[in-house]
Amino acid sequence: MLVMGIESSCDETAISVLRDGKEVLSSNVYSQIETHKVFGGVVPEVAAREHLKIIHKLAIRTLEDAKVTIEDIDAIAVTRGPGLVGALLVGISYAKGLAMATKKPLIPVNHVHAHVHGALLGVDASNDEIFPCLALVISGGHSNIYFMESPTDYELMAYTIDDACGESFDKVAKLFGLGYPGGPRIEKLAQQGDENAFKMPRMVEQKSKLYFSYSGLKTFMVNLKKKHDSELNEDMIADMCASFQKEALGQLVRKTKSCLTHKRVKSILVAGGVAANKKFKEYVSKDIPVPCYFPNLAYCSDNAAMIAGLGYYIAIEKGLDNKDFYNYGWDAFSRYDLSSSKR
Ligand code: KG4
Ligand code: ZN
């Protein structure tokens, strides 16, 4: 089955063609990062306009790259949310138009859930070997752990009560003037530092064994920098970054282990921007006793292959001719109008 995935939830327009949920025939991502840089963050209205300019061209190029035509596509999957509503509506409206004109099923997909499918792309293992599993979605906006019995079944076990893990990397990088996105910059600098140089706080451990918290760690870093301001040099910043990284990633490992005590699983799927961190892979392989699957670098951050991936499994579960897929009366959802089941 060929599924076309369409993603426009934030500042990346992405389109992909995927065969049978795992084989990527083409995947294009158009980043708006340069456009938003001057504003110091993503401007929702600008993002929506940029999506509109590129989306049709990108769809045509993506079909060409996959060496297929729109007639060959069996279903279209599109991000419904969470995200910037204006940006989402561009992708959704385009997908609706395409689906109606070509009489194809249209499958709305949860972006955060879809991230997990980034870890399944190109994986040899059968789904019987992978599920039930835990799935970590660790990005700039989310730190979620799901228990999954199948590729479409998401039980939220843990989430952050304040900042997300990637967000804390970004904030600490900003504190030291390292630029955006912070994760890769901190990871690089931490390689030159001593991860045991500074003792980090572990407040959240006392509150909950399952939920994440990163804002205390960020505040601690602000105060640590202030305390050492007069003697701050590159070596000390590298030590601070390494110590921060160890704690930020360590929290992910500890919470994953806590979840493992509640559920019997065959594997762990790791997804989202933070999954690109090599130190995290090292900690996980040392501490987690079941096989872990990480996405290729291209599928850690936002992409449309992951959208097509979840779309494929929803199509398999409900059947391509399900009437829900021909009902176009739904719209986007943002991050803030979610019930916890949609997180
Ligand atoms: O999934 P993603 O590309 O975008 C969303 O947030 O949806 O994740 C981006 C986040 C940023 O916060 C970035 O700093 C973080 O992932 N990140 C990393 C690394 N690469 C990206 N965090 C830690 N280490 C990395 N190597
Ligand atoms: Zn994302």
mmCIF file of C-alpha atoms and ligand atoms in Angstrom:
data_model
loop_
_atom_site.group_PDB
_atom_site.id
_atom_site.type_symbol
_atom_site.label_atom_id
_atom_site.label_comp_id
_atom_site.label_asym_id
_atom_site.label_seq_id
_atom_site.Cartn_x
_atom_site.Cartn_y
_atom_site.Cartn_z
ATOM 1 C CA MET A 1 0.000 0.000 0.000
ATOM 2 C CA LEU A 2 1.326 3.455 -0.912
ATOM 3 C CA VAL A 3 0.529 6.285 1.513
ATOM 4 C CA MET A 4 1.316 9.930 0.892
ATOM 5 C CA GLY A 5 2.084 11.800 4.130
ATOM 6 C CA ILE A 6 1.644 15.566 4.538
ATOM 7 C CA GLU A 7 3.038 17.521 7.491
ATOM 8 C CA SER A 8 2.725 21.265 8.224
ATOM 9 C CA SER A 9 2.324 21.550 11.997
ATOM 10 C CA CYS A 10 5.099 24.055 12.644
ATOM 11 C CA ASP A 11 7.913 25.506 10.532
ATOM 12 C CA GLU A 12 8.597 22.564 8.236
ATOM 13 C CA THR A 13 6.561 21.625 5.200
ATOM 14 C CA ALA A 14 7.107 17.923 4.606
ATOM 15 C CA ILE A 15 5.704 15.397 2.144
ATOM 16 C CA SER A 16 6.561 11.733 1.742
ATOM 17 C CA VAL A 17 5.540 8.603 -0.105
ATOM 18 C CA LEU A 18 5.786 5.418 1.945
ATOM 19 C CA ARG A 19 5.250 1.780 0.981
ATOM 20 C CA ASP A 20 3.665 -0.569 3.540
ATOM 21 C CA GLY A 21 4.421 1.568 6.569
ATOM 22 C CA LYS A 22 8.193 1.126 6.596
ATOM 23 C CA GLU A 23 9.776 1.635 3.157
ATOM 24 C CA VAL A 24 10.402 5.300 2.339
ATOM 25 C CA LEU A 25 10.140 5.918 -1.431
ATOM 26 C CA SER A 26 10.618 9.659 -1.023
ATOM 27 C CA SER A 27 10.681 12.162 1.819
ATOM 28 C CA ASN A 28 11.137 15.893 1.378
ATOM 29 C CA VAL A 29 11.331 18.465 4.150
ATOM 30 C CA TYR A 30 11.320 22.187 3.430
ATOM 31 C CA SER A 31 12.517 24.076 6.499
ATOM 32 C CA GLN A 32 11.494 27.681 7.161
ATOM 33 C CA ILE A 33 14.179 28.139 9.814
ATOM 34 C CA GLU A 34 15.972 30.920 7.894
ATOM 35 C CA THR A 35 12.709 32.889 7.514
ATOM 36 C CA HIS A 36 11.945 32.821 11.233
ATOM 37 C CA LYS A 37 15.515 33.386 12.449
ATOM 38 C CA VAL A 38 15.234 37.171 12.294
ATOM 39 C CA PHE A 39 12.218 37.055 14.646
ATOM 40 C CA GLY A 40 13.987 34.852 17.221
ATOM 41 C CA GLY A 41 11.252 32.200 17.035
ATOM 42 C CA VAL A 42 8.506 30.797 14.817
ATOM 43 C CA VAL A 43 5.869 33.389 13.837
ATOM 44 C CA PRO A 44 2.617 31.437 13.292
ATOM 45 C CA GLU A 45 1.170 33.613 10.525
ATOM 46 C CA VAL A 46 4.453 33.699 8.622
ATOM 47 C CA ALA A 47 4.700 29.904 8.972
ATOM 48 C CA ALA A 48 1.224 29.424 7.466
ATOM 49 C CA ARG A 49 2.010 31.683 4.503
ATOM 50 C CA GLU A 50 5.306 29.877 3.846
ATOM 51 C CA HIS A 51 3.554 26.483 3.857
ATOM 52 C CA LEU A 52 1.063 27.799 1.328
ATOM 53 C CA LYS A 53 3.821 28.965 -1.025
ATOM 54 C CA ILE A 54 5.656 25.638 -1.139
ATOM 55 C CA ILE A 55 3.194 22.812 -0.461
ATOM 56 C CA HIS A 56 1.975 22.087 -4.003
ATOM 57 C CA LYS A 57 5.470 22.236 -5.537
ATOM 58 C CA LEU A 58 6.764 19.956 -2.806
ATOM 59 C CA ALA A 59 3.966 17.430 -3.411
ATOM 60 C CA ILE A 60 4.761 17.257 -7.115
ATOM 61 C CA ARG A 61 8.486 16.859 -6.443
ATOM 62 C CA THR A 62 7.867 14.167 -3.840
ATOM 63 C CA LEU A 63 5.742 12.094 -6.237
ATOM 64 C CA GLU A 64 8.424 12.468 -8.908
ATOM 65 C CA ASP A 65 11.175 11.439 -6.463
ATOM 66 C CA ALA A 66 9.178 8.325 -5.566
ATOM 67 C CA LYS A 67 8.693 7.639 -9.307
ATOM 68 C CA VAL A 68 4.916 7.361 -8.871
ATOM 69 C CA THR A 69 1.899 9.430 -9.876
ATOM 70 C CA ILE A 70 -0.998 10.541 -7.696
ATOM 71 C CA GLU A 71 -3.070 7.709 -9.222
ATOM 72 C CA ASP A 72 -0.702 5.171 -7.649
ATOM 73 C CA ILE A 73 -1.324 6.530 -4.132
ATOM 74 C CA ASP A 74 -3.760 4.417 -2.060
ATOM 75 C CA ALA A 75 -4.343 6.881 0.790
ATOM 76 C CA ILE A 76 -3.356 10.345 1.981
ATOM 77 C CA ALA A 77 -2.384 10.943 5.626
ATOM 78 C CA VAL A 78 -2.120 14.438 7.057
ATOM 79 C CA THR A 79 -1.155 15.927 10.415
ATOM 80 C CA ARG A 80 -4.286 17.087 12.214
ATOM 81 C CA GLY A 81 -2.497 18.384 15.334
ATOM 82 C CA PRO A 82 -1.072 19.319 17.723
ATOM 83 C CA GLY A 83 0.632 22.349 16.226
ATOM 84 C CA LEU A 84 0.086 25.908 15.051
ATOM 85 C CA VAL A 85 -3.502 25.992 13.858
ATOM 86 C CA GLY A 86 -2.886 28.289 10.877
ATOM 87 C CA ALA A 87 0.030 26.154 9.739
ATOM 88 C CA LEU A 88 -1.927 22.918 10.216
ATOM 89 C CA LEU A 89 -4.886 24.250 8.231
ATOM 90 C CA VAL A 90 -2.670 24.743 5.168
ATOM 91 C CA GLY A 91 -1.629 21.074 5.130
ATOM 92 C CA ILE A 92 -5.139 19.877 6.028
ATOM 93 C CA SER A 93 -6.837 22.004 3.354
ATOM 94 C CA TYR A 94 -4.333 20.902 0.726
ATOM 95 C CA ALA A 95 -4.786 17.249 1.701
ATOM 96 C CA LYS A 96 -8.590 17.564 1.675
ATOM 97 C CA GLY A 97 -8.535 19.139 -1.773
ATOM 98 C CA LEU A 98 -6.235 16.430 -3.100
ATOM 99 C CA ALA A 99 -8.263 13.613 -1.537
ATOM 100 C CA MET A 100 -11.599 14.963 -2.783
ATOM 101 C CA ALA A 101 -10.316 15.593 -6.308
ATOM 102 C CA THR A 102 -8.770 12.128 -6.586
ATOM 103 C CA LYS A 103 -11.463 10.302 -4.511
ATOM 104 C CA LYS A 104 -8.870 8.873 -2.151
ATOM 105 C CA PRO A 105 -9.217 8.092 1.554
ATOM 106 C CA LEU A 106 -7.905 10.855 3.829
ATOM 107 C CA ILE A 107 -6.503 9.890 7.233
ATOM 108 C CA PRO A 108 -5.988 12.531 9.953
ATOM 109 C CA VAL A 109 -2.960 11.777 12.109
ATOM 110 C CA ASN A 110 -1.715 12.932 15.531
ATOM 111 C CA HIS A 111 1.747 14.437 15.024
ATOM 112 C CA VAL A 112 3.148 13.370 18.399
ATOM 113 C CA HIS A 113 1.948 9.798 17.966
ATOM 114 C CA ALA A 114 3.344 9.756 14.435
ATOM 115 C CA HIS A 115 6.851 10.590 15.697
ATOM 116 C CA VAL A 116 7.069 7.028 17.030
ATOM 117 C CA HIS A 117 6.802 5.725 13.472
ATOM 118 C CA GLY A 118 10.057 7.506 12.650
ATOM 119 C CA ALA A 119 11.734 4.732 14.659
ATOM 120 C CA LEU A 120 9.991 1.994 12.616
ATOM 121 C CA LEU A 121 11.050 3.255 9.178
ATOM 122 C CA GLY A 122 13.450 0.837 7.528
ATOM 123 C CA VAL A 123 13.424 -1.486 10.574
ATOM 124 C CA ASP A 124 13.848 -5.169 9.731
ATOM 125 C CA ALA A 125 12.191 -6.540 12.849
ATOM 126 C CA SER A 126 8.571 -7.658 12.429
ATOM 127 C CA ASN A 127 5.879 -5.931 14.451
ATOM 128 C CA ASP A 128 5.471 -9.161 16.446
ATOM 129 C CA GLU A 129 9.046 -8.738 17.649
ATOM 130 C CA ILE A 130 8.502 -5.054 18.514
ATOM 131 C CA PHE A 131 5.049 -4.859 20.179
ATOM 132 C CA PRO A 132 4.070 -4.472 22.971
ATOM 133 C CA CYS A 133 6.626 -1.733 23.503
ATOM 134 C CA LEU A 134 7.317 1.545 25.233
ATOM 135 C CA ALA A 135 7.652 4.561 22.968
ATOM 136 C CA LEU A 136 9.524 7.705 23.978
ATOM 137 C CA VAL A 137 8.703 10.892 22.123
ATOM 138 C CA ILE A 138 11.390 13.340 23.175
ATOM 139 C CA SER A 139 11.313 16.569 21.218
ATOM 140 C CA GLY A 140 11.285 20.327 21.682
ATOM 141 C CA GLY A 141 7.618 20.255 22.684
ATOM 142 C CA HIS A 142 7.089 16.841 24.263
ATOM 143 C CA SER A 143 8.605 14.351 26.665
ATOM 144 C CA ASN A 144 6.085 11.523 26.535
ATOM 145 C CA ILE A 145 6.308 7.822 27.236
ATOM 146 C CA TYR A 146 3.566 5.648 25.759
ATOM 147 C CA PHE A 147 2.774 2.007 26.252
ATOM 148 C CA MET A 148 1.834 0.579 22.859
ATOM 149 C CA GLU A 149 0.281 -2.823 22.205
ATOM 150 C CA SER A 150 0.154 -2.194 18.464
ATOM 151 C CA PRO A 151 1.301 0.489 15.961
ATOM 152 C CA THR A 152 -1.931 2.471 16.488
ATOM 153 C CA ASP A 153 -2.497 2.001 20.220
ATOM 154 C CA TYR A 154 -1.119 4.712 22.536
ATOM 155 C CA GLU A 155 -1.456 4.680 26.317
ATOM 156 C CA LEU A 156 0.201 7.767 27.783
ATOM 157 C CA MET A 157 2.237 6.713 30.831
ATOM 158 C CA ALA A 158 4.460 9.745 31.464
ATOM 159 C CA TYR A 159 4.691 13.339 30.324
ATOM 160 C CA THR A 160 6.330 16.537 31.432
ATOM 161 C CA ILE A 161 4.738 18.716 34.063
ATOM 162 C CA ASP A 162 6.622 21.778 32.769
ATOM 163 C CA ASP A 163 9.332 22.017 30.073
ATOM 164 C CA ALA A 164 10.132 19.316 27.529
ATOM 165 C CA CYS A 165 13.589 17.737 27.429
ATOM 166 C CA GLY A 166 14.581 19.313 24.082
ATOM 167 C CA GLU A 167 13.213 22.653 25.267
ATOM 168 C CA SER A 168 15.571 22.528 28.269
ATOM 169 C CA PHE A 169 18.528 21.933 25.910
ATOM 170 C CA ASP A 170 17.401 24.964 23.893
ATOM 171 C CA LYS A 171 17.035 27.171 26.978
ATOM 172 C CA VAL A 172 20.397 26.195 28.447
ATOM 173 C CA ALA A 173 22.083 26.708 25.061
ATOM 174 C CA LYS A 174 20.517 30.177 24.905
ATOM 175 C CA LEU A 175 21.822 30.912 28.406
ATOM 176 C CA PHE A 176 25.372 30.294 27.173
ATOM 177 C CA GLY A 177 24.783 32.037 23.827
ATOM 178 C CA LEU A 178 25.272 28.815 21.858
ATOM 179 C CA GLY A 179 22.453 29.401 19.368
ATOM 180 C CA TYR A 180 19.421 27.377 18.229
ATOM 181 C CA PRO A 181 18.639 24.483 18.189
ATOM 182 C CA GLY A 182 20.406 23.941 21.479
ATOM 183 C CA GLY A 183 20.530 20.125 21.562
ATOM 184 C CA PRO A 184 23.282 19.531 18.987
ATOM 185 C CA ARG A 185 25.318 22.538 20.260
ATOM 186 C CA ILE A 186 25.241 21.315 23.859
ATOM 187 C CA GLU A 187 25.998 17.751 22.790
ATOM 188 C CA LYS A 188 29.087 18.938 20.875
ATOM 189 C CA LEU A 189 30.402 21.150 23.670
ATOM 190 C CA ALA A 190 29.712 18.462 26.286
ATOM 191 C CA GLN A 191 32.144 16.142 24.496
ATOM 192 C CA GLN A 192 34.971 18.360 25.760
ATOM 193 C CA GLY A 193 33.584 18.590 29.308
ATOM 194 C CA ASP A 194 33.460 16.501 32.476
ATOM 195 C CA GLU A 195 29.898 15.254 33.056
ATOM 196 C CA ASN A 196 30.593 14.805 36.779
ATOM 197 C CA ALA A 197 31.999 18.299 37.310
ATOM 198 C CA PHE A 198 28.790 19.771 38.761
ATOM 199 C CA LYS A 199 26.151 18.066 40.906
ATOM 200 C CA MET A 200 22.680 18.592 39.423
ATOM 201 C CA PRO A 201 19.372 18.720 41.370
ATOM 202 C CA ARG A 202 16.779 15.942 41.192
ATOM 203 C CA MET A 203 13.657 17.602 42.531
ATOM 204 C CA VAL A 204 11.127 15.782 40.368
ATOM 205 C CA GLU A 205 12.168 12.379 41.693
ATOM 206 C CA GLN A 206 10.564 13.266 44.998
ATOM 207 C CA LYS A 207 7.317 14.336 43.320
ATOM 208 C CA SER A 208 6.780 11.516 40.858
ATOM 209 C CA LYS A 209 8.558 8.461 39.522
ATOM 210 C CA LEU A 210 6.839 8.749 36.162
ATOM 211 C CA TYR A 211 6.407 12.403 35.236
ATOM 212 C CA PHE A 212 9.178 14.541 33.803
ATOM 213 C CA SER A 213 10.246 17.985 34.933
ATOM 214 C CA TYR A 214 12.949 20.149 33.410
ATOM 215 C CA SER A 215 12.237 23.675 34.580
ATOM 216 C CA GLY A 216 14.036 23.204 37.934
ATOM 217 C CA LEU A 217 17.118 21.988 36.110
ATOM 218 C CA LYS A 218 17.012 25.034 33.839
ATOM 219 C CA THR A 219 16.697 27.415 36.804
ATOM 220 C CA PHE A 220 19.564 25.603 38.498
ATOM 221 C CA MET A 221 21.718 26.224 35.386
ATOM 222 C CA VAL A 222 20.796 29.936 35.408
ATOM 223 C CA ASN A 223 21.920 30.206 39.037
ATOM 224 C CA LEU A 224 25.034 28.086 38.460
ATOM 225 C CA LYS A 225 26.143 30.394 35.662
ATOM 226 C CA LYS A 226 25.490 33.444 37.830
ATOM 227 C CA LYS A 227 27.481 31.962 40.695
ATOM 228 C CA HIS A 228 30.543 31.351 38.500
ATOM 229 C CA ASP A 229 30.157 34.388 36.229
ATOM 230 C CA SER A 230 33.501 35.993 37.130
ATOM 231 C CA GLU A 231 35.556 32.820 36.472
ATOM 232 C CA LEU A 232 33.538 31.483 33.515
ATOM 233 C CA ASN A 233 35.680 30.191 30.634
ATOM 234 C CA GLU A 234 35.156 27.734 27.781
ATOM 235 C CA ASP A 235 36.307 24.708 29.798
ATOM 236 C CA MET A 236 33.913 25.513 32.619
ATOM 237 C CA ILE A 237 31.015 26.029 30.193
ATOM 238 C CA ALA A 238 31.820 22.640 28.634
ATOM 239 C CA ASP A 239 31.764 21.058 32.128
ATOM 240 C CA MET A 240 28.423 22.741 32.889
ATOM 241 C CA CYS A 241 26.922 21.574 29.597
ATOM 242 C CA ALA A 242 28.203 18.022 30.106
ATOM 243 C CA SER A 243 26.789 17.889 33.655
ATOM 244 C CA PHE A 244 23.465 19.308 32.476
ATOM 245 C CA GLN A 245 23.277 16.846 29.586
ATOM 246 C CA LYS A 246 23.999 13.874 31.854
ATOM 247 C CA GLU A 247 21.139 14.845 34.170
ATOM 248 C CA ALA A 248 18.668 15.790 31.409
ATOM 249 C CA LEU A 249 19.229 12.500 29.578
ATOM 250 C CA GLY A 250 19.556 10.534 32.805
ATOM 251 C CA GLN A 251 16.030 11.604 33.749
ATOM 252 C CA LEU A 252 14.743 10.090 30.491
ATOM 253 C CA VAL A 253 16.507 6.810 31.230
ATOM 254 C CA ARG A 254 15.264 6.659 34.834
ATOM 255 C CA LYS A 255 11.640 7.337 33.862
ATOM 256 C CA THR A 256 11.835 4.728 31.108
ATOM 257 C CA LYS A 257 13.086 2.203 33.661
ATOM 258 C CA SER A 258 10.213 3.151 36.005
ATOM 259 C CA CYS A 259 7.718 2.540 33.191
ATOM 260 C CA LEU A 260 9.374 -0.819 32.539
ATOM 261 C CA THR A 261 8.546 -1.918 36.069
ATOM 262 C CA HIS A 262 4.826 -1.369 35.276
ATOM 263 C CA LYS A 263 4.676 -3.007 31.850
ATOM 264 C CA ARG A 264 6.099 -6.061 30.149
ATOM 265 C CA VAL A 265 7.484 -5.019 26.770
ATOM 266 C CA LYS A 266 9.551 -6.497 23.960
ATOM 267 C CA SER A 267 11.266 -3.278 22.872
ATOM 268 C CA ILE A 268 11.594 0.478 23.174
ATOM 269 C CA LEU A 269 11.012 2.912 20.303
ATOM 270 C CA VAL A 270 12.721 6.280 20.657
ATOM 271 C CA ALA A 271 11.642 9.291 18.579
ATOM 272 C CA GLY A 272 11.870 13.076 18.304
ATOM 273 C CA GLY A 273 14.801 15.487 18.033
ATOM 274 C CA VAL A 274 16.504 14.390 21.261
ATOM 275 C CA ALA A 275 16.722 10.831 19.863
ATOM 276 C CA ALA A 276 19.593 12.183 17.717
ATOM 277 C CA ASN A 277 21.782 12.545 20.828
ATOM 278 C CA LYS A 278 24.598 9.962 20.739
ATOM 279 C CA LYS A 279 25.211 10.121 24.472
ATOM 280 C CA PHE A 280 21.568 9.175 25.017
ATOM 281 C CA LYS A 281 22.016 6.092 22.834
ATOM 282 C CA GLU A 282 25.036 5.182 24.933
ATOM 283 C CA TYR A 283 23.135 5.532 28.238
ATOM 284 C CA VAL A 284 20.163 3.591 26.874
ATOM 285 C CA SER A 285 22.249 0.693 25.582
ATOM 286 C CA LYS A 286 23.991 0.471 28.969
ATOM 287 C CA ASP A 287 20.895 0.740 31.176
ATOM 288 C CA ILE A 288 17.840 -0.550 29.308
ATOM 289 C CA PRO A 289 17.501 -4.327 29.168
ATOM 290 C CA VAL A 290 15.334 -4.648 26.010
ATOM 291 C CA PRO A 291 16.144 -3.871 22.332
ATOM 292 C CA CYS A 292 15.850 -0.149 21.502
ATOM 293 C CA TYR A 293 15.093 1.248 18.071
ATOM 294 C CA PHE A 294 16.196 4.773 17.142
ATOM 295 C CA PRO A 295 15.199 6.599 13.944
ATOM 296 C CA ASN A 296 17.736 7.492 11.286
ATOM 297 C CA LEU A 297 18.806 11.094 11.766
ATOM 298 C CA ALA A 298 16.467 12.290 8.986
ATOM 299 C CA TYR A 299 13.438 10.871 10.826
ATOM 300 C CA CYS A 300 14.220 12.129 14.360
ATOM 301 C CA SER A 301 12.942 15.630 13.679
ATOM 302 C CA ASP A 302 9.739 16.582 11.852
ATOM 303 C CA ASN A 303 9.131 14.741 8.587
ATOM 304 C CA ALA A 304 6.192 13.337 6.652
ATOM 305 C CA ALA A 305 7.360 9.710 6.371
ATOM 306 C CA MET A 306 6.351 9.265 10.014
ATOM 307 C CA ILE A 307 2.900 10.745 9.224
ATOM 308 C CA ALA A 308 2.470 8.293 6.355
ATOM 309 C CA GLY A 309 3.717 5.523 8.690
ATOM 310 C CA LEU A 310 0.973 6.001 11.269
ATOM 311 C CA GLY A 311 -1.542 6.685 8.461
ATOM 312 C CA TYR A 312 -0.714 3.291 6.933
ATOM 313 C CA TYR A 313 -1.420 1.392 10.150
ATOM 314 C CA ILE A 314 -4.669 3.303 10.760
ATOM 315 C CA ALA A 315 -5.715 2.432 7.191
ATOM 316 C CA ILE A 316 -4.887 -1.260 7.779
ATOM 317 C CA GLU A 317 -6.841 -1.277 11.038
ATOM 318 C CA LYS A 318 -9.980 0.475 9.776
ATOM 319 C CA GLY A 319 -9.918 -0.621 6.135
ATOM 320 C CA LEU A 320 -9.276 1.729 3.202
ATOM 321 C CA ASP A 321 -12.970 1.973 2.380
ATOM 322 C CA ASN A 322 -13.961 3.104 5.893
ATOM 323 C CA LYS A 323 -16.447 5.949 5.567
ATOM 324 C CA ASP A 324 -14.559 8.014 8.193
ATOM 325 C CA PHE A 325 -11.825 8.526 5.611
ATOM 326 C CA TYR A 326 -14.308 10.221 3.263
ATOM 327 C CA ASN A 327 -15.708 12.557 5.886
ATOM 328 C CA TYR A 328 -14.032 15.923 5.481
ATOM 329 C CA GLY A 329 -15.854 17.754 8.276
ATOM 330 C CA TRP A 330 -12.976 17.895 10.763
ATOM 331 C CA ASP A 331 -10.373 20.576 11.395
ATOM 332 C CA ALA A 332 -7.061 21.079 13.186
ATOM 333 C CA PHE A 333 -6.393 20.800 16.898
ATOM 334 C CA SER A 334 -3.756 22.839 18.681
ATOM 335 C CA ARG A 335 -1.679 21.813 21.658
ATOM 336 C CA TYR A 336 -4.060 23.436 24.099
ATOM 337 C CA ASP A 337 -7.422 21.944 23.218
ATOM 338 C CA LEU A 338 -6.335 18.387 23.805
ATOM 339 C CA SER A 339 -7.704 15.863 26.183
ATOM 340 C CA SER A 340 -4.869 13.851 27.715
ATOM 341 C CA SER A 341 -5.657 10.917 25.415
ATOM 342 C CA LYS A 342 -4.502 12.985 22.451
ATOM 343 C CA ARG A 343 -1.258 14.240 24.004
HETATM 344 O O1 KG4 B 1 11.372 16.652 17.081
HETATM 345 P P1 KG4 B 1 12.007 17.997 16.861
HETATM 346 O O2 KG4 B 1 12.864 18.207 15.653
HETATM 347 O O3 KG4 B 1 10.962 19.153 16.832
HETATM 348 C C1 KG4 B 1 9.887 19.249 17.664
HETATM 349 O O4 KG4 B 1 10.079 19.770 18.779
HETATM 350 O O5 KG4 B 1 8.793 18.811 17.238
HETATM 351 O O6 KG4 B 1 12.871 18.279 18.164
HETATM 352 C C2 KG4 B 1 13.641 19.433 18.288
HETATM 353 C C3 KG4 B 1 14.288 19.394 19.655
HETATM 354 C C4 KG4 B 1 14.995 20.705 19.981
HETATM 355 O O7 KG4 B 1 14.611 21.093 21.273
HETATM 356 C C5 KG4 B 1 16.455 20.312 19.909
HETATM 357 O O8 KG4 B 1 17.280 21.080 20.761
HETATM 358 C C6 KG4 B 1 16.423 18.862 20.315
HETATM 359 O O9 KG4 B 1 15.259 18.350 19.717
HETATM 360 N N1 KG4 B 1 17.618 18.156 19.824
HETATM 361 C C7 KG4 B 1 18.518 17.580 20.619
HETATM 362 C C8 KG4 B 1 19.546 17.083 19.771
HETATM 363 N N2 KG4 B 1 19.185 17.354 18.474
HETATM 364 C C9 KG4 B 1 17.986 18.000 18.531
HETATM 365 N N3 KG4 B 1 18.581 17.493 21.961
HETATM 366 C C10 KG4 B 1 19.668 16.870 22.479
HETATM 367 N N4 KG4 B 1 20.685 16.391 21.729
HETATM 368 C C11 KG4 B 1 20.657 16.457 20.379
HETATM 369 N N5 KG4 B 1 21.664 15.982 19.655
HETATM 370 ZN ZN ZN B 2 7.543 17.010 15.938
#
